[in-house]
Short mmCIF file of N, CA, C and O in Angstrom, two decimals:
data_model
loop_
_atom_site.label_atom_id
_atom_site.label_comp_id
_atom_site.label_asym_id
_atom_site.label_seq_id
_atom_site.Cartn_x
_atom_site.Cartn_y
_atom_site.Cartn_z
N MET V 27 0.81 -1.16 0.08
CA MET V 27 0.00 0.03 -0.01
C MET V 27 1.00 1.28 -0.01
O MET V 27 1.82 1.36 0.82
N THR V 28 0.54 2.08 -0.92
CA THR V 28 1.24 3.43 -0.84
C THR V 28 0.60 4.43 -0.01
O THR V 28 -0.71 4.56 -0.27
N ARG V 29 1.24 5.02 0.88
CA ARG V 29 0.57 6.02 1.82
C ARG V 29 0.76 7.25 1.25
O ARG V 29 1.82 7.75 0.70
N THR V 30 -0.21 8.24 1.43
CA THR V 30 -0.23 9.48 1.02
C THR V 30 -0.61 10.45 2.18
O THR V 30 -1.58 10.25 2.82
N ALA V 31 0.15 11.52 2.32
CA ALA V 31 -0.33 12.55 3.30
C ALA V 31 -0.34 13.87 2.56
O ALA V 31 0.49 14.35 1.78
N VAL V 32 -1.52 14.50 2.73
CA VAL V 32 -1.77 15.80 2.19
C VAL V 32 -1.78 16.86 3.22
O VAL V 32 -2.53 16.73 4.04
N LEU V 33 -0.79 17.83 3.12
CA LEU V 33 -0.87 19.00 4.00
C LEU V 33 -1.57 20.14 3.31
O LEU V 33 -0.88 20.63 2.28
N ASN V 34 -2.62 20.52 3.69
CA ASN V 34 -3.22 21.69 3.07
C ASN V 34 -2.99 22.84 3.83
O ASN V 34 -3.68 23.12 4.73
N VAL V 35 -2.05 23.60 3.38
CA VAL V 35 -1.56 24.86 4.08
C VAL V 35 -1.91 26.07 3.18
O VAL V 35 -1.00 26.32 2.37
N VAL V 36 -2.91 26.68 3.35
CA VAL V 36 -3.19 27.75 2.38
C VAL V 36 -2.18 28.96 2.69
O VAL V 36 -1.92 29.31 3.82
N GLY V 37 -1.58 29.43 1.66
CA GLY V 37 -0.55 30.37 1.73
C GLY V 37 0.91 30.11 1.94
O GLY V 37 1.65 30.87 1.96
N LEU V 38 1.05 28.73 2.02
CA LEU V 38 2.46 28.19 2.20
C LEU V 38 3.22 28.43 0.80
O LEU V 38 2.75 27.82 -0.22
N THR V 39 4.32 29.01 0.88
CA THR V 39 5.06 29.28 -0.26
C THR V 39 6.39 28.58 -0.19
O THR V 39 6.80 28.16 0.96
N PRO V 40 7.20 28.23 -1.36
CA PRO V 40 8.46 27.65 -1.09
C PRO V 40 9.43 28.47 -0.25
O PRO V 40 10.22 27.99 0.61
N ARG V 41 9.34 29.85 -0.25
CA ARG V 41 10.12 30.62 0.54
C ARG V 41 9.81 30.44 2.07
O ARG V 41 10.77 30.34 2.92
N ILE V 42 8.60 30.40 2.42
CA ILE V 42 8.16 30.05 3.85
C ILE V 42 8.57 28.67 4.20
O ILE V 42 8.98 28.44 5.38
N LEU V 43 8.30 27.66 3.33
CA LEU V 43 8.67 26.35 3.54
C LEU V 43 10.22 26.32 3.93
O LEU V 43 10.63 25.54 4.89
N ALA V 44 11.00 26.90 3.13
CA ALA V 44 12.39 26.98 3.51
C ALA V 44 12.91 27.31 4.85
O ALA V 44 13.94 26.95 5.34
N ALA V 45 12.07 28.27 5.46
CA ALA V 45 12.34 28.62 6.80
C ALA V 45 11.77 27.75 7.95
O ALA V 45 11.94 28.05 9.06
N MET V 46 11.31 26.54 7.50
CA MET V 46 10.69 25.61 8.42
C MET V 46 11.49 24.27 8.19
O MET V 46 11.13 23.46 7.44
N PRO V 47 12.68 24.17 8.96
CA PRO V 47 13.62 23.06 8.73
C PRO V 47 12.96 21.68 8.84
O PRO V 47 13.22 20.90 7.92
N LYS V 48 12.17 21.39 9.81
CA LYS V 48 11.69 20.06 9.87
C LYS V 48 10.57 19.75 8.75
O LYS V 48 10.62 18.68 8.25
N LEU V 49 9.74 20.67 8.62
CA LEU V 49 8.71 20.46 7.38
C LEU V 49 9.32 20.41 6.08
O LEU V 49 9.06 19.63 5.25
N SER V 50 10.38 21.31 5.88
CA SER V 50 11.06 21.33 4.63
C SER V 50 11.84 20.02 4.44
O SER V 50 11.82 19.43 3.35
N ALA V 51 12.45 19.47 5.45
CA ALA V 51 13.15 18.24 5.37
C ALA V 51 12.11 16.94 5.05
O ALA V 51 12.36 16.01 4.18
N TRP V 52 11.15 17.08 5.70
CA TRP V 52 9.94 16.01 5.47
C TRP V 52 9.51 16.15 3.98
O TRP V 52 9.41 15.11 3.30
N ALA V 53 9.30 17.33 3.36
CA ALA V 53 8.81 17.50 2.05
C ALA V 53 9.93 17.05 1.06
O ALA V 53 9.51 16.53 0.00
N ALA V 54 11.11 17.21 1.41
CA ALA V 54 12.24 16.87 0.45
C ALA V 54 12.31 15.34 0.29
O ALA V 54 12.69 14.83 -0.67
N GLY V 55 11.73 14.63 1.33
CA GLY V 55 11.78 13.16 1.13
C GLY V 55 10.50 12.65 0.29
O GLY V 55 10.38 11.39 0.06
N GLY V 56 9.77 13.46 -0.09
CA GLY V 56 8.46 13.13 -0.96
C GLY V 56 8.30 13.96 -2.13
O GLY V 56 9.28 14.29 -2.85
N ALA V 57 7.11 14.43 -2.34
CA ALA V 57 6.76 15.34 -3.56
C ALA V 57 5.97 16.55 -3.00
O ALA V 57 5.23 16.44 -2.07
N THR V 58 6.16 17.52 -3.66
CA THR V 58 5.21 18.69 -3.51
C THR V 58 4.61 19.06 -4.79
O THR V 58 5.09 18.82 -5.88
N ALA V 59 3.59 19.94 -4.63
CA ALA V 59 2.93 20.40 -5.85
C ALA V 59 2.32 21.78 -5.55
O ALA V 59 2.00 22.02 -4.46
N ARG V 60 2.46 22.64 -6.52
CA ARG V 60 1.95 23.89 -6.50
C ARG V 60 0.53 23.95 -7.00
O ARG V 60 0.10 23.24 -8.08
N VAL V 61 -0.47 24.48 -6.10
CA VAL V 61 -1.89 24.51 -6.54
C VAL V 61 -2.14 25.91 -6.90
O VAL V 61 -1.79 26.83 -6.21
N GLU V 62 -2.94 26.01 -7.96
CA GLU V 62 -3.38 27.38 -8.46
C GLU V 62 -4.05 28.05 -7.36
O GLU V 62 -5.05 27.46 -6.79
N PRO V 63 -3.76 29.33 -6.97
CA PRO V 63 -4.45 30.03 -5.89
C PRO V 63 -5.89 30.26 -6.13
O PRO V 63 -6.26 30.42 -7.23
N ALA V 64 -6.64 30.20 -5.05
CA ALA V 64 -8.10 30.41 -5.09
C ALA V 64 -8.38 31.97 -5.20
O ALA V 64 -7.57 32.77 -4.63
N PHE V 65 -9.52 32.25 -5.80
CA PHE V 65 -9.93 33.72 -5.65
C PHE V 65 -11.56 33.48 -5.48
O PHE V 65 -12.16 32.87 -6.25
N PRO V 66 -12.06 34.03 -4.37
CA PRO V 66 -11.36 34.93 -3.40
C PRO V 66 -10.48 33.95 -2.55
O PRO V 66 -10.68 32.82 -2.30
N ALA V 67 -9.38 34.56 -2.06
CA ALA V 67 -8.23 33.98 -1.39
C ALA V 67 -8.62 33.71 0.00
O ALA V 67 -7.93 34.36 0.86
N VAL V 68 -9.46 32.86 0.37
CA VAL V 68 -9.89 32.54 1.73
C VAL V 68 -9.83 31.09 1.90
O VAL V 68 -9.98 30.25 0.84
N THR V 69 -9.72 30.54 3.06
CA THR V 69 -9.51 29.11 3.34
C THR V 69 -10.66 28.26 2.77
O THR V 69 -10.34 27.22 2.16
N CYS V 70 -11.76 28.46 3.05
CA CYS V 70 -12.90 27.59 2.61
C CYS V 70 -13.01 27.52 1.03
O CYS V 70 -13.17 26.43 0.48
N THR V 71 -12.76 28.63 0.31
CA THR V 71 -12.77 28.68 -1.06
C THR V 71 -11.61 27.78 -1.56
O THR V 71 -11.68 26.95 -2.48
N ALA V 72 -10.38 27.99 -1.02
CA ALA V 72 -9.22 27.23 -1.46
C ALA V 72 -9.36 25.81 -1.21
O ALA V 72 -9.12 24.94 -2.09
N GLN V 73 -9.93 25.46 0.06
CA GLN V 73 -10.04 23.88 0.26
C GLN V 73 -11.14 23.36 -0.71
O GLN V 73 -10.99 22.17 -1.10
N ALA V 74 -12.28 24.06 -1.03
CA ALA V 74 -13.15 23.50 -1.90
C ALA V 74 -12.62 23.36 -3.31
O ALA V 74 -12.97 22.44 -3.94
N ASN V 75 -11.81 24.31 -3.62
CA ASN V 75 -11.12 24.10 -5.05
C ASN V 75 -10.35 22.83 -5.05
O ASN V 75 -10.26 22.08 -5.98
N TYR V 76 -9.44 22.68 -3.92
CA TYR V 76 -8.65 21.32 -3.94
C TYR V 76 -9.43 20.13 -3.83
O TYR V 76 -9.08 19.10 -4.47
N LEU V 77 -10.57 20.12 -3.08
CA LEU V 77 -11.28 18.97 -2.90
C LEU V 77 -12.02 18.53 -4.15
O LEU V 77 -12.38 17.39 -4.43
N THR V 78 -12.55 19.63 -4.92
CA THR V 78 -13.55 19.18 -5.93
C THR V 78 -12.76 19.41 -7.36
O THR V 78 -13.28 18.91 -8.37
N GLY V 79 -11.55 20.08 -7.39
CA GLY V 79 -11.00 20.17 -8.68
C GLY V 79 -11.64 21.37 -9.52
O GLY V 79 -11.45 21.46 -10.70
N GLN V 80 -12.61 22.10 -8.77
CA GLN V 80 -13.41 23.01 -9.57
C GLN V 80 -13.12 24.46 -9.03
O GLN V 80 -12.62 24.55 -7.89
N TYR V 81 -13.50 25.44 -9.74
CA TYR V 81 -13.38 26.84 -9.29
C TYR V 81 -14.65 27.22 -8.67
O TYR V 81 -15.66 26.64 -8.81
N PRO V 82 -14.72 28.39 -7.85
CA PRO V 82 -15.87 28.83 -7.15
C PRO V 82 -17.06 28.99 -7.98
O PRO V 82 -18.31 28.72 -7.49
N ASP V 83 -16.98 29.43 -9.26
CA ASP V 83 -18.10 29.42 -10.14
C ASP V 83 -18.80 28.11 -10.36
O ASP V 83 -19.99 28.08 -10.74
N ARG V 84 -18.15 27.04 -10.12
CA ARG V 84 -18.64 25.70 -10.26
C ARG V 84 -19.16 25.15 -8.87
O ARG V 84 -20.31 24.53 -8.76
N HIS V 85 -18.26 25.18 -7.74
CA HIS V 85 -18.64 24.61 -6.51
C HIS V 85 -19.42 25.56 -5.71
O HIS V 85 -20.07 25.16 -4.66
N GLY V 86 -19.38 26.74 -5.87
CA GLY V 86 -20.19 27.81 -5.12
C GLY V 86 -19.63 28.36 -3.80
O GLY V 86 -20.34 29.17 -3.17
N VAL V 87 -18.47 27.85 -3.39
CA VAL V 87 -17.95 28.23 -2.04
C VAL V 87 -17.17 29.53 -2.35
O VAL V 87 -15.99 29.44 -2.80
N VAL V 88 -17.64 30.68 -1.80
CA VAL V 88 -16.95 31.96 -2.14
C VAL V 88 -16.62 32.75 -0.88
O VAL V 88 -16.36 33.79 -0.97
N GLY V 89 -16.62 32.10 0.27
CA GLY V 89 -16.24 32.65 1.46
C GLY V 89 -16.18 31.75 2.60
O GLY V 89 -16.53 30.62 2.54
N ASN V 90 -15.66 32.25 3.75
CA ASN V 90 -15.58 31.51 4.98
C ASN V 90 -16.87 31.55 5.70
O ASN V 90 -17.71 32.36 5.47
N GLY V 91 -17.09 30.58 6.64
CA GLY V 91 -18.28 30.67 7.50
C GLY V 91 -19.39 30.02 6.90
O GLY V 91 -20.58 30.30 7.40
N TRP V 92 -19.29 29.14 5.99
CA TRP V 92 -20.38 28.43 5.47
C TRP V 92 -20.89 27.26 6.29
O TRP V 92 -20.19 26.38 6.65
#
């Protein structure tokens, strides 16, 4: 079985990751991917984009607190 861990950290950039030695080392042992940023750039919208593979005009989540 191949195990997969997904860390959904909205706003995490390579520059910020480089300043986090333990997380950076962990990421170096696996793979990372850049995800196209959400608009509006709020957590619920971004997570809905990741989970559905759709943009807000399709999934309808356009803000936090839903």
